PDB file of C-alpha atoms in Angstrom:
ATOM      1  CA  MET T   1       5.390  84.801 147.977  1.00  0.00           C
ATOM      2  CA  LYS T   2       8.431  86.651 149.124  1.00  0.00           C
ATOM      3  CA  HIS T   3       8.403  84.675 152.392  1.00  0.00           C
ATOM      4  CA  ALA T   4       8.326  81.326 150.571  1.00  0.00           C
ATOM      5  CA  LEU T   5      11.542  82.070 148.633  1.00  0.00           C
ATOM      6  CA  ALA T   6      13.562  83.057 151.695  1.00  0.00           C
ATOM      7  CA  PRO T   7      13.791  79.508 153.200  1.00  0.00           C
ATOM      8  CA  LEU T   8      14.561  78.083 149.762  1.00  0.00           C
ATOM      9  CA  THR T   9      17.372  80.593 149.238  1.00  0.00           C
ATOM     10  CA  VAL T  10      18.821  79.768 152.658  1.00  0.00           C
ATOM     11  CA  LEU T  11      18.620  76.048 151.899  1.00  0.00           C
ATOM     12  CA  VAL T  12      20.435  76.493 148.569  1.00  0.00           C
ATOM     13  CA  ALA T  13      23.116  78.631 150.233  1.00  0.00           C
ATOM     14  CA  VAL T  14      23.663  75.972 152.939  1.00  0.00           C
ATOM     15  CA  LEU T  15      23.925  73.195 150.319  1.00  0.00           C
ATOM     16  CA  VAL T  16      26.473  75.183 148.283  1.00  0.00           C
ATOM     17  CA  ALA T  17      28.506  75.859 151.420  1.00  0.00           C
ATOM     18  CA  LEU T  18      28.504  72.147 152.335  1.00  0.00           C
ATOM     19  CA  LEU T  19      29.556  71.138 148.825  1.00  0.00           C
ATOM     20  CA  LEU T  20      32.420  73.626 148.831  1.00  0.00           C
ATOM     21  CA  ALA T  21      33.532  72.478 152.271  1.00  0.00           C
ATOM     22  CA  GLY T  22      33.499  68.867 151.075  1.00  0.00           C
ATOM     23  CA  CYS T  23      35.666  69.763 148.068  1.00  0.00           C
ATOM     24  CA  THR T  24      38.357  71.240 150.259  1.00  0.00           C
ATOM     25  CA  LEU T  25      38.320  68.221 152.581  1.00  0.00           C
ATOM     26  CA  SER T  26      38.731  65.718 149.756  1.00  0.00           C
ATOM     27  CA  ARG T  27      42.031  67.182 148.536  1.00  0.00           C
ATOM     28  CA  SER T  28      45.025  65.090 149.461  1.00  0.00           C
ATOM     29  CA  ALA T  29      48.226  66.465 150.897  1.00  0.00           C
ATOM     30  CA  PRO T  30      50.697  67.804 148.303  1.00  0.00           C
ATOM     31  CA  ALA T  31      53.308  65.332 147.105  1.00  0.00           C
ATOM     32  CA  PRO T  32      56.628  65.691 148.924  1.00  0.00           C
ATOM     33  CA  GLN T  33      59.394  67.435 146.979  1.00  0.00           C
ATOM     34  CA  PRO T  34      62.378  65.225 146.044  1.00  0.00           C
ATOM     35  CA  ALA T  35      65.544  65.859 147.988  1.00  0.00           C
ATOM     36  CA  PRO T  36      68.182  67.926 146.147  1.00  0.00           C
ATOM     37  CA  VAL T  37      70.995  65.947 144.560  1.00  0.00           C
ATOM     38  CA  ALA T  38      74.392  66.528 146.101  1.00  0.00           C
ATOM     39  CA  LEU T  39      76.880  67.635 143.448  1.00  0.00           C
ATOM     40  CA  ALA T  40      79.968  66.991 145.537  1.00  0.00           C
ATOM     41  CA  LYS T  41      80.800  64.350 148.100  1.00  0.00           C
ATOM     42  CA  PRO T  42      83.799  63.989 150.400  1.00  0.00           C
ATOM     43  CA  ALA T  43      86.748  62.022 149.067  1.00  0.00           C
ATOM     44  CA  ALA T  44      88.262  59.077 150.875  1.00  0.00           C
ATOM     45  CA  PRO T  45      88.740  59.671 154.614  1.00  0.00           C
ATOM     46  CA  GLY T  46      91.981  61.378 155.464  1.00  0.00           C
ATOM     47  CA  LEU T  47      92.345  63.410 152.247  1.00  0.00           C
ATOM     48  CA  VAL T  48      92.531  67.090 153.166  1.00  0.00           C
ATOM     49  CA  ASP T  49      93.847  70.228 151.499  1.00  0.00           C
ATOM     50  CA  PRO T  50      96.773  72.231 152.982  1.00  0.00           C
ATOM     51  CA  ASP T  51      94.315  74.222 155.133  1.00  0.00           C
ATOM     52  CA  GLY T  52      92.921  71.011 156.662  1.00  0.00           C
ATOM     53  CA  ALA T  53      89.542  71.126 154.866  1.00  0.00           C
ATOM     54  CA  PRO T  54      88.313  67.801 153.466  1.00  0.00           C
ATOM     55  CA  ILE T  55      88.748  67.382 149.702  1.00  0.00           C
ATOM     56  CA  GLU T  56      85.484  66.908 147.797  1.00  0.00           C
ATOM     57  CA  ARG T  57      85.036  64.761 144.688  1.00  0.00           C
ATOM     58  CA  VAL T  58      82.687  65.825 141.924  1.00  0.00           C
ATOM     59  CA  PRO T  59      80.779  62.879 140.399  1.00  0.00           C
ATOM     60  CA  PHE T  60      81.176  62.341 136.652  1.00  0.00           C
ATOM     61  CA  ARG T  61      78.253  63.725 134.626  1.00  0.00           C
ATOM     62  CA  LEU T  62      77.956  64.002 130.861  1.00  0.00           C
ATOM     63  CA  GLY T  63      76.913  67.341 129.419  1.00  0.00           C
ATOM     64  CA  VAL T  64      75.731  68.560 126.035  1.00  0.00           C
ATOM     65  CA  SER T  65      79.268  69.718 125.143  1.00  0.00           C
ATOM     66  CA  SER T  66      81.222  66.712 126.481  1.00  0.00           C
ATOM     67  CA  ALA T  67      82.132  65.479 122.978  1.00  0.00           C
ATOM     68  CA  THR T  68      83.238  68.970 121.904  1.00  0.00           C
ATOM     69  CA  VAL T  69      85.489  69.300 124.965  1.00  0.00           C
ATOM     70  CA  GLU T  70      86.974  65.851 124.322  1.00  0.00           C
ATOM     71  CA  LYS T  71      87.891  66.896 120.744  1.00  0.00           C
ATOM     72  CA  LEU T  72      89.404  70.141 122.049  1.00  0.00           C
ATOM     73  CA  ALA T  73      91.425  68.218 124.636  1.00  0.00           C
ATOM     74  CA  LYS T  74      92.667  65.762 122.016  1.00  0.00           C
ATOM     75  CA  GLN T  75      93.990  68.717 119.967  1.00  0.00           C
ATOM     76  CA  GLN T  76      95.962  69.761 123.070  1.00  0.00           C
ATOM     77  CA  GLY T  77      97.423  66.249 123.520  1.00  0.00           C
ATOM     78  CA  CYS T  78      95.045  65.005 126.225  1.00  0.00           C
ATOM     79  CA  THR T  79      93.098  61.752 125.936  1.00  0.00           C
ATOM     80  CA  SER T  80      91.052  59.934 128.517  1.00  0.00           C
ATOM     81  CA  GLY T  81      89.089  56.713 128.780  1.00  0.00           C
ATOM     82  CA  GLN T  82      86.283  58.351 130.757  1.00  0.00           C
ATOM     83  CA  GLY T  83      85.891  61.580 128.780  1.00  0.00           C
ATOM     84  CA  ALA T  84      84.926  65.123 129.731  1.00  0.00           C
ATOM     85  CA  GLY T  85      82.566  65.541 132.663  1.00  0.00           C
ATOM     86  CA  LEU T  86      80.345  68.469 133.527  1.00  0.00           C
ATOM     87  CA  VAL T  87      81.514  70.211 136.713  1.00  0.00           C
ATOM     88  CA  THR T  88      78.927  72.996 136.975  1.00  0.00           C
ATOM     89  CA  ALA T  89      75.157  72.919 136.675  1.00  0.00           C
ATOM     90  CA  ALA T  90      73.762  72.606 133.159  1.00  0.00           C
ATOM     91  CA  GLY T  91      72.962  75.954 131.575  1.00  0.00           C
ATOM     92  CA  PRO T  92      74.161  78.511 129.061  1.00  0.00           C
ATOM     93  CA  VAL T  93      77.634  78.584 130.654  1.00  0.00           C
ATOM     94  CA  GLU T  94      79.190  75.253 131.670  1.00  0.00           C
ATOM     95  CA  VAL T  95      82.608  74.114 132.873  1.00  0.00           C
ATOM     96  CA  TYR T  96      83.995  70.705 131.932  1.00  0.00           C
ATOM     97  CA  ARG T  97      86.889  68.723 133.405  1.00  0.00           C
ATOM     98  CA  MET T  98      88.838  65.863 131.851  1.00  0.00           C
ATOM     99  CA  ARG T  99      91.652  63.860 133.412  1.00  0.00           C
ATOM    100  CA  CYS T 100      94.458  63.261 130.909  1.00  0.00           C
ATOM    101  CA  GLU T 101      95.507  59.612 131.052  1.00  0.00           C
ATOM    102  CA  GLU T 102      97.551  59.503 127.856  1.00  0.00           C
ATOM    103  CA  GLY T 103      99.338  61.861 125.491  1.00  0.00           C
ATOM    104  CA  ALA T 104     101.504  64.913 126.053  1.00  0.00           C
ATOM    105  CA  MET T 105      99.421  66.091 129.039  1.00  0.00           C
ATOM    106  CA  ARG T 106      99.460  62.739 130.899  1.00  0.00           C
ATOM    107  CA  GLY T 107      98.692  63.173 134.611  1.00  0.00           C
ATOM    108  CA  LYS T 108      97.232  66.664 134.177  1.00  0.00           C
ATOM    109  CA  VAL T 109      93.672  67.961 134.102  1.00  0.00           C
ATOM    110  CA  PHE T 110      92.157  69.642 131.042  1.00  0.00           C
ATOM    111  CA  MET T 111      89.439  72.204 131.786  1.00  0.00           C
ATOM    112  CA  ALA T 112      87.181  73.992 129.318  1.00  0.00           C
ATOM    113  CA  ARG T 113      84.469  76.621 129.569  1.00  0.00           C
ATOM    114  CA  CYS T 114      81.515  76.373 127.193  1.00  0.00           C
ATOM    115  CA  GLU T 115      79.126  79.249 126.619  1.00  0.00           C
ATOM    116  CA  LEU T 116      76.132  78.394 124.429  1.00  0.00           C
ATOM    117  CA  ARG T 117      78.046  75.305 123.195  1.00  0.00           C
ATOM    118  CA  GLN T 118      81.111  77.339 122.166  1.00  0.00           C
ATOM    119  CA  CYS T 119      84.020  75.831 124.119  1.00  0.00           C
ATOM    120  CA  VAL T 120      87.461  77.278 124.922  1.00  0.00           C
ATOM    121  CA  LYS T 121      90.361  75.902 126.969  1.00  0.00           C
ATOM    122  CA  MET T 122      90.719  77.391 130.437  1.00  0.00           C
TER     123      MET T 122
END
């Protein structure tokens, strides 16, 4: 009886091995990761800083504290049609920038630092 079980055990082991091999072959390739988003892009050609390095422009992005920074800027005499944009990555500490188009600070830039949604002028 012991000899009759040996071929059956081998057969079961071979079938399990084939099933497991088939499972690994049926998996598709992992999905490609999306490309990282560039936070800064070069300004118009020809704009360089005094050292000759190209000037980069930061795209406008709203943040969770944009409205708070806009109110803070208005108290300082700075208003803008576009509003306050997030300069750094979103997180517990964020930096916002707002171009002053009207008011006492016309032509200047208002910057604020927000830590856990508590904003102060820089």
